[in-house]
Short mmCIF file of C-alpha atoms in Angstrom, two decimals:
data_model
loop_
_atom_site.label_atom_id
_atom_site.label_comp_id
_atom_site.label_asym_id
_atom_site.label_seq_id
_atom_site.Cartn_x
_atom_site.Cartn_y
_atom_site.Cartn_z
CA MET A 639 -43.55 -71.63 1.35
CA ALA A 640 -44.00 -70.61 -2.22
CA SER A 641 -40.97 -69.08 -3.82
CA LEU A 642 -40.56 -65.43 -4.65
CA GLN A 643 -40.69 -66.03 -8.20
CA ASP A 644 -44.04 -68.05 -7.89
CA ILE A 645 -45.58 -65.16 -6.03
CA ARG A 646 -44.59 -62.71 -8.65
CA ARG A 647 -45.97 -64.81 -11.44
CA ARG A 648 -49.25 -65.26 -9.57
CA ILE A 649 -49.51 -61.53 -8.78
CA GLY A 650 -49.06 -60.90 -12.59
CA SER A 651 -51.69 -63.32 -13.58
CA VAL A 652 -54.28 -62.07 -10.87
CA LYS A 653 -53.52 -58.55 -12.32
CA ASN A 654 -54.42 -59.60 -15.73
CA THR A 655 -57.60 -61.15 -14.71
CA ARG A 656 -58.55 -57.97 -12.89
CA LYS A 657 -57.88 -56.13 -16.11
CA ILE A 658 -60.41 -58.16 -17.69
CA THR A 659 -63.07 -58.02 -15.17
CA LYS A 660 -62.49 -54.47 -14.87
CA ALA A 661 -63.16 -53.95 -18.55
CA LEU A 662 -66.17 -56.26 -18.67
CA GLU A 663 -67.50 -54.15 -15.65
CA LEU A 664 -67.01 -50.90 -17.49
CA VAL A 665 -68.59 -52.21 -20.71
CA ALA A 666 -71.45 -53.64 -18.95
CA GLY A 667 -72.05 -50.40 -17.22
CA ALA A 668 -72.02 -48.27 -20.46
CA ARG A 669 -74.33 -50.79 -22.29
CA LEU A 670 -76.70 -50.83 -19.33
CA ARG A 671 -77.56 -47.27 -19.72
CA ARG A 672 -78.46 -47.93 -23.24
CA ALA A 673 -80.54 -50.85 -22.44
CA GLN A 674 -82.40 -48.91 -19.68
CA LEU A 675 -83.19 -46.19 -22.22
CA ARG A 676 -84.58 -48.59 -24.59
CA ILE A 677 -87.12 -49.83 -21.89
CA GLU A 678 -88.11 -46.29 -21.50
CA GLU A 679 -88.52 -45.83 -25.04
CA MET A 680 -91.09 -48.60 -25.57
CA ARG A 681 -93.22 -47.40 -22.68
CA PRO A 682 -95.44 -45.00 -24.80
CA TYR A 683 -96.01 -47.65 -27.50
CA ALA A 684 -97.08 -50.26 -24.71
CA ASP A 685 -99.19 -47.68 -22.91
CA ARG A 686 -101.01 -46.52 -26.01
CA MET A 687 -101.59 -50.11 -27.13
CA GLN A 688 -103.05 -51.00 -23.78
CA GLU A 689 -105.19 -48.03 -24.05
CA LEU A 690 -106.44 -49.04 -27.46
CA MET A 691 -107.06 -52.51 -26.42
CA VAL A 692 -109.32 -51.52 -23.53
CA GLY A 693 -111.14 -49.14 -25.50
CA THR A 694 -111.72 -51.56 -28.23
CA ALA A 695 -112.69 -54.36 -25.88
CA ARG A 696 -115.29 -52.08 -24.41
CA ALA A 697 -116.77 -51.46 -27.85
CA ALA A 698 -116.80 -55.16 -28.85
CA ALA A 699 -119.77 -57.26 -27.98
CA SER A 700 -117.52 -60.10 -26.73
CA PHE A 701 -113.98 -61.01 -26.56
CA ARG A 702 -113.95 -64.15 -24.36
CA ASN A 703 -114.06 -66.37 -27.60
CA LEU A 704 -111.08 -65.04 -29.24
CA ALA A 705 -108.36 -67.63 -29.76
CA LEU A 706 -105.80 -66.15 -27.48
CA MET A 707 -108.14 -65.48 -24.73
CA GLN A 708 -109.92 -68.79 -24.62
CA ARG A 709 -109.60 -70.47 -21.33
CA ARG A 710 -109.54 -74.22 -21.48
CA GLU A 711 -108.96 -77.26 -19.29
CA VAL A 712 -105.20 -77.35 -18.73
CA ASN A 713 -103.31 -80.50 -19.84
CA ARG A 714 -99.84 -79.08 -20.88
CA VAL A 715 -98.13 -76.00 -19.59
CA ALA A 716 -95.33 -74.39 -21.51
CA ILE A 717 -92.61 -72.74 -19.35
CA VAL A 718 -90.70 -70.18 -21.38
CA LEU A 719 -87.31 -69.10 -19.81
CA VAL A 720 -85.54 -65.91 -20.76
CA THR A 721 -81.79 -66.50 -20.06
CA GLY A 722 -78.59 -65.09 -21.59
CA ASP A 723 -76.41 -66.11 -24.42
CA ARG A 724 -73.35 -65.71 -21.89
CA GLY A 725 -72.28 -66.33 -18.47
CA LEU A 726 -70.27 -64.11 -16.20
CA ALA A 727 -73.20 -62.45 -14.89
CA GLY A 728 -73.61 -63.79 -11.34
CA PRO A 729 -76.93 -65.43 -10.51
CA PHE A 730 -78.52 -64.13 -13.63
CA ASN A 731 -79.09 -67.33 -15.50
CA GLY A 732 -79.08 -69.77 -12.51
CA GLN A 733 -81.96 -68.06 -10.78
CA VAL A 734 -84.08 -68.06 -13.78
CA LEU A 735 -83.45 -71.83 -14.16
CA ARG A 736 -84.06 -72.53 -10.68
CA ARG A 737 -87.29 -70.88 -10.66
CA GLY A 738 -88.17 -72.78 -13.78
CA PHE A 739 -87.62 -76.09 -12.29
CA GLU A 740 -89.46 -74.99 -9.08
CA LEU A 741 -92.42 -74.18 -11.43
CA GLU A 742 -92.19 -77.42 -13.12
CA ARG A 743 -92.34 -79.52 -9.99
CA GLN A 744 -95.28 -77.43 -8.89
CA ILE A 745 -97.05 -77.88 -12.22
CA ARG A 746 -96.32 -81.72 -12.35
CA GLY A 747 -97.56 -81.82 -8.65
CA GLU A 748 -100.95 -80.46 -10.05
CA GLY A 749 -101.08 -83.33 -12.45
CA HIS A 750 -100.09 -81.39 -15.53
CA ASP A 751 -97.60 -82.08 -18.36
CA VAL A 752 -94.78 -79.38 -18.92
CA ALA A 753 -93.40 -78.26 -22.25
CA TRP A 754 -90.06 -76.21 -22.29
CA ALA A 755 -89.26 -73.20 -24.47
CA VAL A 756 -85.99 -71.33 -24.06
CA ILE A 757 -84.71 -67.95 -24.96
CA GLY A 758 -80.91 -67.64 -24.80
CA ARG A 759 -77.90 -70.15 -25.10
CA LYS A 760 -77.28 -70.58 -21.56
CA GLY A 761 -80.82 -71.91 -20.64
CA ALA A 762 -80.80 -74.03 -23.73
CA SER A 763 -77.53 -75.75 -22.85
CA THR A 764 -78.59 -76.42 -19.31
CA LEU A 765 -81.70 -78.17 -20.23
CA ARG A 766 -80.30 -79.97 -23.06
CA PHE A 767 -77.62 -81.23 -20.73
CA ARG A 768 -80.51 -82.39 -18.45
CA ARG A 769 -82.02 -84.16 -21.36
CA TYR A 770 -85.23 -82.13 -21.36
CA GLU A 771 -86.98 -81.85 -24.81
CA LEU A 772 -87.29 -78.37 -26.03
CA SER A 773 -90.39 -77.29 -27.79
CA ALA A 774 -88.92 -74.07 -28.99
CA GLN A 775 -85.57 -72.23 -28.58
CA TRP A 776 -84.06 -68.82 -29.72
CA ALA A 777 -80.66 -67.49 -29.30
CA GLY A 778 -78.51 -64.75 -30.64
CA PHE A 779 -80.48 -61.79 -29.92
CA VAL A 780 -80.74 -61.53 -25.97
CA ASP A 781 -77.92 -58.97 -25.68
CA ARG A 782 -79.91 -56.52 -27.90
CA PRO A 783 -83.38 -57.63 -28.58
CA GLU A 784 -85.39 -56.12 -31.43
CA TYR A 785 -89.05 -55.84 -31.74
CA HIS A 786 -89.10 -58.67 -34.54
CA ASP A 787 -87.32 -60.95 -32.37
CA ALA A 788 -90.08 -60.61 -29.95
CA GLN A 789 -92.56 -61.11 -32.92
CA GLY A 790 -90.93 -64.23 -33.93
CA VAL A 791 -91.19 -65.69 -30.23
CA ALA A 792 -94.81 -64.33 -29.72
CA HIS A 793 -95.89 -66.04 -33.09
CA ARG A 794 -94.39 -69.35 -32.23
CA LEU A 795 -95.99 -69.42 -28.74
CA ALA A 796 -99.34 -68.29 -30.12
CA GLU A 797 -98.98 -71.20 -32.43
CA LEU A 798 -98.32 -73.75 -29.65
CA TYR A 799 -101.28 -72.39 -27.93
CA THR A 800 -103.87 -72.08 -30.60
CA SER A 801 -102.88 -75.68 -31.97
CA GLY A 802 -103.83 -77.07 -28.70
CA GLU A 803 -100.29 -78.28 -28.16
CA VAL A 804 -100.14 -76.48 -24.74
CA ASP A 805 -103.11 -74.86 -22.81
CA ARG A 806 -101.13 -72.46 -20.93
CA VAL A 807 -97.81 -70.35 -21.33
CA VAL A 808 -95.87 -68.90 -18.40
CA LEU A 809 -92.96 -66.65 -18.84
CA VAL A 810 -89.98 -66.70 -16.39
CA TYR A 811 -87.51 -63.71 -16.66
CA ASN A 812 -85.24 -61.26 -14.68
CA ARG A 813 -87.27 -58.19 -14.30
CA PHE A 814 -85.11 -54.93 -13.89
CA GLU A 815 -85.87 -52.97 -10.90
CA SER A 816 -82.62 -51.16 -10.56
CA ALA A 817 -78.95 -51.51 -11.36
CA LEU A 818 -78.84 -53.42 -8.01
CA VAL A 819 -81.91 -55.45 -8.07
CA GLN A 820 -83.16 -57.94 -10.54
CA ARG A 821 -86.01 -59.94 -9.66
CA VAL A 822 -86.98 -63.25 -11.08
CA THR A 823 -90.77 -62.81 -12.34
CA VAL A 824 -93.16 -65.33 -13.39
CA SER A 825 -95.88 -63.92 -15.74
CA ASP A 826 -98.98 -65.56 -17.61
CA LEU A 827 -98.63 -65.12 -21.16
CA LEU A 828 -101.36 -67.21 -22.60
CA PRO A 829 -104.37 -67.28 -22.34
CA ILE A 830 -104.21 -63.47 -22.18
CA PRO A 831 -105.52 -62.50 -18.59
CA GLU A 832 -108.94 -61.11 -19.03
CA ASN A 833 -107.95 -58.26 -16.59
CA VAL A 834 -105.89 -56.86 -19.39
CA LEU A 835 -108.88 -55.74 -21.22
CA GLU A 836 -110.85 -54.75 -18.14
CA ALA A 837 -107.91 -52.44 -16.81
CA GLY A 838 -108.71 -49.32 -14.98
CA GLU A 839 -109.44 -45.84 -16.36
CA ASP A 840 -107.34 -44.53 -19.10
CA THR A 841 -105.11 -41.99 -17.41
CA ASP A 842 -103.83 -40.16 -20.32
CA LEU A 843 -107.23 -39.11 -21.76
CA THR A 844 -108.62 -35.66 -21.29
CA GLU A 845 -112.36 -35.49 -19.94
CA ARG A 846 -113.56 -34.63 -23.34
CA GLU A 847 -111.69 -37.66 -25.16
CA ARG A 848 -113.12 -40.01 -22.69
CA ALA A 849 -116.77 -38.60 -23.35
CA LEU A 850 -116.01 -39.26 -27.05
CA ARG A 851 -115.01 -42.69 -26.37
CA GLY A 852 -118.44 -44.15 -27.24
CA ASP A 853 -118.48 -42.40 -30.56
CA PHE A 854 -115.49 -43.88 -32.23
CA ILE A 855 -115.67 -45.09 -35.50
CA TYR A 856 -114.27 -48.49 -35.77
CA GLU A 857 -112.92 -49.53 -39.31
CA PRO A 858 -113.15 -52.56 -39.46
CA GLU A 859 -115.40 -53.64 -36.56
CA PRO A 860 -114.01 -53.67 -32.94
CA GLU A 861 -113.95 -57.43 -32.82
CA GLU A 862 -111.94 -57.72 -35.86
CA ILE A 863 -109.56 -55.14 -34.64
CA LEU A 864 -109.14 -56.92 -31.24
CA GLN A 865 -108.35 -60.17 -33.05
CA ARG A 866 -105.32 -58.23 -34.54
CA LEU A 867 -104.61 -56.33 -31.19
CA LEU A 868 -104.15 -59.44 -29.07
CA PRO A 869 -101.14 -60.87 -31.03
CA VAL A 870 -99.62 -57.60 -30.79
CA TYR A 871 -100.22 -57.26 -27.31
CA LEU A 872 -98.49 -60.62 -26.71
CA GLU A 873 -95.58 -59.35 -28.88
CA THR A 874 -95.38 -56.22 -26.73
CA GLU A 875 -95.35 -58.28 -23.52
CA ILE A 876 -92.61 -60.50 -24.82
CA TYR A 877 -90.70 -57.38 -25.92
CA ARG A 878 -90.91 -55.90 -22.72
CA ALA A 879 -89.54 -59.10 -21.03
CA LEU A 880 -86.68 -59.27 -23.48
CA LEU A 881 -85.70 -55.79 -22.81
CA GLU A 882 -85.98 -56.00 -19.04
CA SER A 883 -83.93 -59.36 -19.18
CA ALA A 884 -81.24 -57.62 -21.38
CA ALA A 885 -80.91 -54.75 -18.98
CA SER A 886 -81.00 -57.24 -15.81
CA PHE A 887 -78.22 -59.29 -17.56
CA LEU A 888 -75.91 -56.23 -17.95
CA ALA A 889 -76.65 -55.06 -14.29
CA ALA A 890 -75.86 -58.44 -13.03
CA GLN A 891 -72.68 -58.58 -14.96
CA MET A 892 -71.61 -55.17 -13.72
CA THR A 893 -72.28 -56.26 -10.26
CA ALA A 894 -70.48 -59.62 -10.69
CA MET A 895 -67.59 -58.05 -12.49
CA ARG A 896 -67.28 -55.54 -9.84
CA ASN A 897 -67.10 -58.07 -7.11
CA ALA A 898 -64.66 -60.00 -9.18
CA SER A 899 -62.33 -56.98 -9.59
CA LYS A 900 -62.47 -56.16 -5.78
CA ASN A 901 -61.63 -59.77 -5.01
CA ALA A 902 -58.62 -59.48 -7.53
CA GLU A 903 -57.47 -56.46 -5.79
CA ASP A 904 -57.71 -58.04 -2.37
CA LEU A 905 -55.91 -61.06 -3.57
CA VAL A 906 -53.11 -58.75 -5.18
CA ASP A 907 -52.81 -57.12 -1.67
CA ARG A 908 -52.47 -60.40 0.15
CA LEU A 909 -50.09 -61.70 -2.51
CA THR A 910 -47.89 -58.67 -2.40
CA LEU A 911 -47.73 -58.94 1.41
CA ALA A 912 -46.69 -62.64 1.11
CA MET A 913 -44.20 -61.56 -1.44
CA ASN A 914 -42.63 -59.00 0.82
CA ARG A 915 -42.40 -61.34 3.52
CA ALA A 916 -40.71 -64.02 1.32
CA ARG A 917 -38.21 -61.29 0.12
CA GLN A 918 -37.53 -60.21 3.62
CA ALA A 919 -37.01 -63.81 4.70
CA GLN A 920 -34.70 -64.28 1.88
CA ILE A 921 -32.57 -61.04 2.71
CA THR A 922 -32.46 -62.26 6.25
CA GLN A 923 -31.41 -65.49 5.18
CA GLU A 924 -28.64 -64.02 3.12
CA ILE A 925 -27.45 -61.77 5.79
CA LEU A 926 -27.21 -64.70 8.24
CA GLU A 927 -25.24 -66.76 5.81
CA ILE A 928 -22.72 -63.81 5.27
CA VAL A 929 -22.51 -63.13 8.81
CA ALA A 930 -21.88 -66.88 9.51
CA GLY A 931 -19.41 -66.87 6.64
CA ALA A 932 -17.59 -63.97 8.09
CA ASP A 933 -17.44 -65.45 11.71
CA ALA A 934 -16.15 -68.72 10.22
CA LEU A 935 -13.25 -66.65 8.59
CA THR A 936 -12.26 -64.70 11.55
CA GLN A 937 -11.94 -67.72 13.95
CA MET B 291 -102.29 -26.47 -50.51
CA ALA B 292 -104.50 -24.11 -48.43
CA ASP B 293 -103.57 -23.52 -44.94
CA HIS B 294 -104.98 -26.07 -42.51
CA PRO B 295 -104.91 -25.85 -38.70
CA LEU B 296 -102.30 -27.88 -37.09
CA PHE B 297 -102.87 -30.86 -34.63
CA SER B 298 -100.83 -33.22 -32.78
CA VAL B 299 -99.44 -36.19 -34.61
CA SER B 300 -97.39 -39.08 -33.39
CA VAL B 301 -96.00 -42.05 -35.16
CA VAL B 302 -95.02 -44.49 -32.30
CA THR B 303 -92.94 -47.71 -32.51
CA PRO B 304 -91.64 -50.11 -29.83
CA GLU B 305 -88.24 -48.65 -30.31
CA GLY B 306 -89.48 -45.17 -29.56
CA ALA B 307 -91.41 -42.31 -31.29
CA ALA B 308 -90.54 -42.00 -35.01
CA PHE B 309 -92.41 -38.73 -35.16
CA ASP B 310 -94.03 -36.64 -32.40
CA GLY B 311 -95.08 -33.06 -33.25
CA GLU B 312 -97.65 -30.73 -35.01
CA ALA B 313 -98.81 -31.36 -38.40
CA GLU B 314 -101.60 -30.28 -40.70
CA LEU B 315 -102.32 -33.58 -42.44
CA LEU B 316 -101.43 -37.17 -41.89
CA ILE B 317 -101.78 -39.87 -44.46
CA VAL B 318 -101.60 -43.54 -43.30
CA PRO B 319 -101.98 -46.92 -45.08
CA GLY B 320 -105.21 -48.17 -43.79
CA ALA B 321 -106.16 -51.83 -44.13
CA ALA B 322 -108.86 -50.71 -46.75
CA GLY B 323 -107.00 -47.95 -48.48
CA GLU B 324 -105.07 -44.71 -47.42
CA ILE B 325 -106.61 -42.60 -44.77
CA GLY B 326 -105.94 -38.87 -44.75
CA VAL B 327 -106.67 -37.00 -41.51
CA LEU B 328 -106.85 -33.27 -40.76
CA ALA B 329 -107.42 -31.58 -37.62
CA ARG B 330 -110.71 -32.12 -35.95
CA HIS B 331 -111.30 -35.37 -37.52
CA ALA B 332 -113.96 -37.59 -36.04
CA PRO B 333 -112.63 -40.12 -33.47
CA LEU B 334 -111.56 -43.26 -35.24
CA VAL B 335 -109.80 -46.36 -34.58
CA GLY B 336 -108.35 -48.53 -37.71
CA MET B 337 -105.94 -50.91 -38.64
CA LEU B 338 -102.86 -50.12 -40.83
CA LYS B 339 -101.11 -52.45 -43.31
CA ALA B 340 -97.21 -52.04 -44.19
CA GLY B 341 -96.71 -49.04 -46.39
CA SER B 342 -96.00 -45.25 -46.59
CA THR B 343 -96.97 -42.90 -43.79
CA ARG B 344 -96.81 -39.18 -44.73
CA VAL B 345 -96.76 -36.40 -42.27
CA HIS B 346 -97.49 -33.01 -43.95
CA LEU B 347 -96.00 -30.33 -41.72
CA GLY B 348 -97.39 -27.35 -43.59
CA ASP B 349 -95.56 -24.96 -46.03
CA GLY B 350 -95.39 -28.13 -48.33
CA GLN B 351 -92.96 -29.94 -46.29
CA VAL B 352 -93.60 -33.70 -45.94
CA GLN B 353 -92.01 -36.44 -43.89
CA GLU B 354 -92.38 -39.76 -45.15
CA PHE B 355 -91.92 -43.11 -43.36
CA ALA B 356 -91.95 -46.64 -44.36
CA THR B 357 -94.00 -48.25 -41.82
CA GLY B 358 -94.79 -51.67 -40.95
CA PRO B 359 -98.51 -53.00 -39.88
CA GLY B 360 -100.19 -51.47 -36.90
CA PHE B 361 -103.07 -49.56 -35.52
CA PHE B 362 -104.35 -46.06 -35.94
CA GLN B 363 -106.25 -43.88 -33.48
CA VAL B 364 -107.73 -40.28 -33.95
CA LEU B 365 -108.69 -38.63 -30.70
CA GLU B 366 -109.81 -35.06 -30.26
CA ASP B 367 -107.12 -33.15 -32.15
CA ARG B 368 -104.63 -35.89 -31.83
CA ALA B 369 -103.73 -38.73 -34.26
CA ILE B 370 -101.46 -41.68 -33.20
CA ALA B 371 -100.26 -44.27 -35.55
CA LEU B 372 -98.95 -47.39 -33.49
CA VAL B 373 -96.71 -49.39 -35.89
CA ASP B 374 -94.26 -52.01 -35.24
CA ASP B 375 -91.56 -50.43 -37.27
CA ALA B 376 -91.05 -47.04 -39.05
CA VAL B 377 -87.82 -45.83 -41.18
CA LYS B 378 -87.73 -42.44 -42.55
CA ALA B 379 -87.99 -42.48 -46.20
CA ASP B 380 -84.72 -40.36 -46.91
CA GLU B 381 -83.02 -42.75 -44.37
CA ILE B 382 -83.79 -46.02 -46.26
CA ASP B 383 -80.61 -47.74 -47.37
CA ASP B 384 -81.59 -49.29 -50.53
CA ALA B 385 -78.59 -51.52 -50.95
CA ARG B 386 -79.26 -52.88 -47.35
CA ALA B 387 -82.88 -53.38 -47.72
CA GLN B 388 -82.15 -55.23 -51.01
CA ALA B 389 -79.32 -57.38 -49.35
CA GLN B 390 -81.85 -58.15 -46.41
CA LEU B 391 -84.46 -59.05 -48.97
CA GLU B 392 -82.33 -61.52 -50.94
CA ALA B 393 -81.07 -62.96 -47.67
CA ALA B 394 -84.55 -63.56 -46.45
CA GLN B 395 -85.65 -65.03 -49.76
CA ALA B 396 -82.65 -67.34 -49.95
CA GLU B 397 -83.28 -68.72 -46.38
CA LEU B 398 -87.04 -69.08 -47.41
CA ALA B 399 -86.08 -71.20 -50.31
CA LYS B 400 -83.98 -73.42 -48.01
CA ILE B 401 -87.01 -74.04 -46.08
CA GLU B 402 -88.98 -74.88 -49.16
CA SER B 403 -86.32 -77.49 -50.05
CA GLY B 404 -86.27 -78.82 -46.47
CA ASP B 405 -82.59 -77.64 -45.53
CA SER B 406 -83.54 -75.16 -42.92
CA THR B 407 -85.68 -74.96 -39.95
CA ALA B 408 -85.92 -71.27 -39.45
CA ASP B 409 -89.33 -69.80 -38.75
CA ARG B 410 -91.04 -69.24 -42.14
CA TRP B 411 -93.52 -66.56 -40.74
CA GLN B 412 -90.80 -64.56 -39.57
CA LEU B 413 -88.78 -64.65 -42.70
CA GLU B 414 -92.13 -63.63 -44.49
CA GLN B 415 -92.32 -60.70 -42.27
CA ARG B 416 -88.74 -59.65 -42.88
CA ILE B 417 -89.41 -59.96 -46.77
CA ARG B 418 -92.32 -57.66 -46.49
CA HIS B 419 -90.57 -55.16 -44.48
CA ALA B 420 -87.62 -55.03 -46.95
CA GLU B 421 -90.03 -54.85 -50.05
CA ASN B 422 -91.90 -52.09 -48.15
CA GLN B 423 -88.71 -49.95 -47.63
CA LEU B 424 -87.62 -50.42 -51.35
CA SER B 425 -91.18 -49.40 -52.56
CA VAL B 426 -91.36 -46.34 -50.51
CA SER B 427 -87.85 -45.32 -51.36
CA GLY B 428 -88.50 -45.92 -54.92
CA ARG B 429 -91.41 -43.50 -54.81
CA SER B 430 -89.60 -40.61 -53.11
CA GLY B 431 -86.47 -40.90 -54.88
#
């Protein structure tokens, strides 16, 4: 049995760990609220952009031959993983990677080649450890992504696609559903799905605005505007995924750290019990020794 | 300026709305030159380049923004500028913009000499953004 001293020391160390996990939990909780707010803040922009794209596509003579929409025979698929720069967030990084590898097997099973692109240090280090070659990687902004970070990613992916290096791009990320649920989601980035432009009625327009839709003046031509709109759509999609992933990271970290704090508390309770037992045993032992000593003297 | 009826104007960025309210005149940097829009303008869709966006609130009050490239839509009594970035002219920090500009230019020079693999396109965007802020603040200040 461990000595009293040993147990005391362990209790001290577990308590220190608990302080750290508790602090991380609180920090993640506070930052999570901010991250959720940022998802809310980008929604009006994304909605308006979508609305504008649907309207412009309707006015354009054709859009299927635009570079980012062109469907071609698939030889190589790029898998883009959105992970974190750090760990201590439960299954956050692992589940994206696992889904990525599943996807890889499936794509290779269909006879296509796979290219990798990774956002976040954790994913990059795992893939490098497995000796995968990375077509592109980004890090340093996943905690607090800004729009221009998404622009950089979008630009590079569009380049890979238009140069013919890859023929399809899919994104794997943690979608934020609530503080308790983050779901790994796979979404098709490129070619841009046609249904994006054919999306249903614009909900936010008044009757009269809808009637006016046909009379828009386009400056320049709708085709030309659409050509600029598609990359922006891509940026917006990536930005959304980055924000969702950042919020998911904080939520996963908060949950993981809460569990860790709870475990630390349980451990402290158990150790305290063990310590009390050990102390009791020691006292009993001492009394026995004194009594035995006194007995020996009286005889 | 003569009194003009107010209409609803918003300047929206991915990081939230920079302006959302009533105004009598909106001037945006269109791809082919500045576009001024009053209430009851014909429906319009256009492209914007980086530059200065001014919202005239009436009574001679003007709010100016340094805005990035984007799109512009005029609907029935409603004008929306969708831009990738907007900074209020009076909140532009010249020193910071200047520092950003120089850092980006230095990085770009490194790419030219082959010492860096940073994304050239992204750096060019950053340079444009900083230059834009400086030019807008230069005019209003």
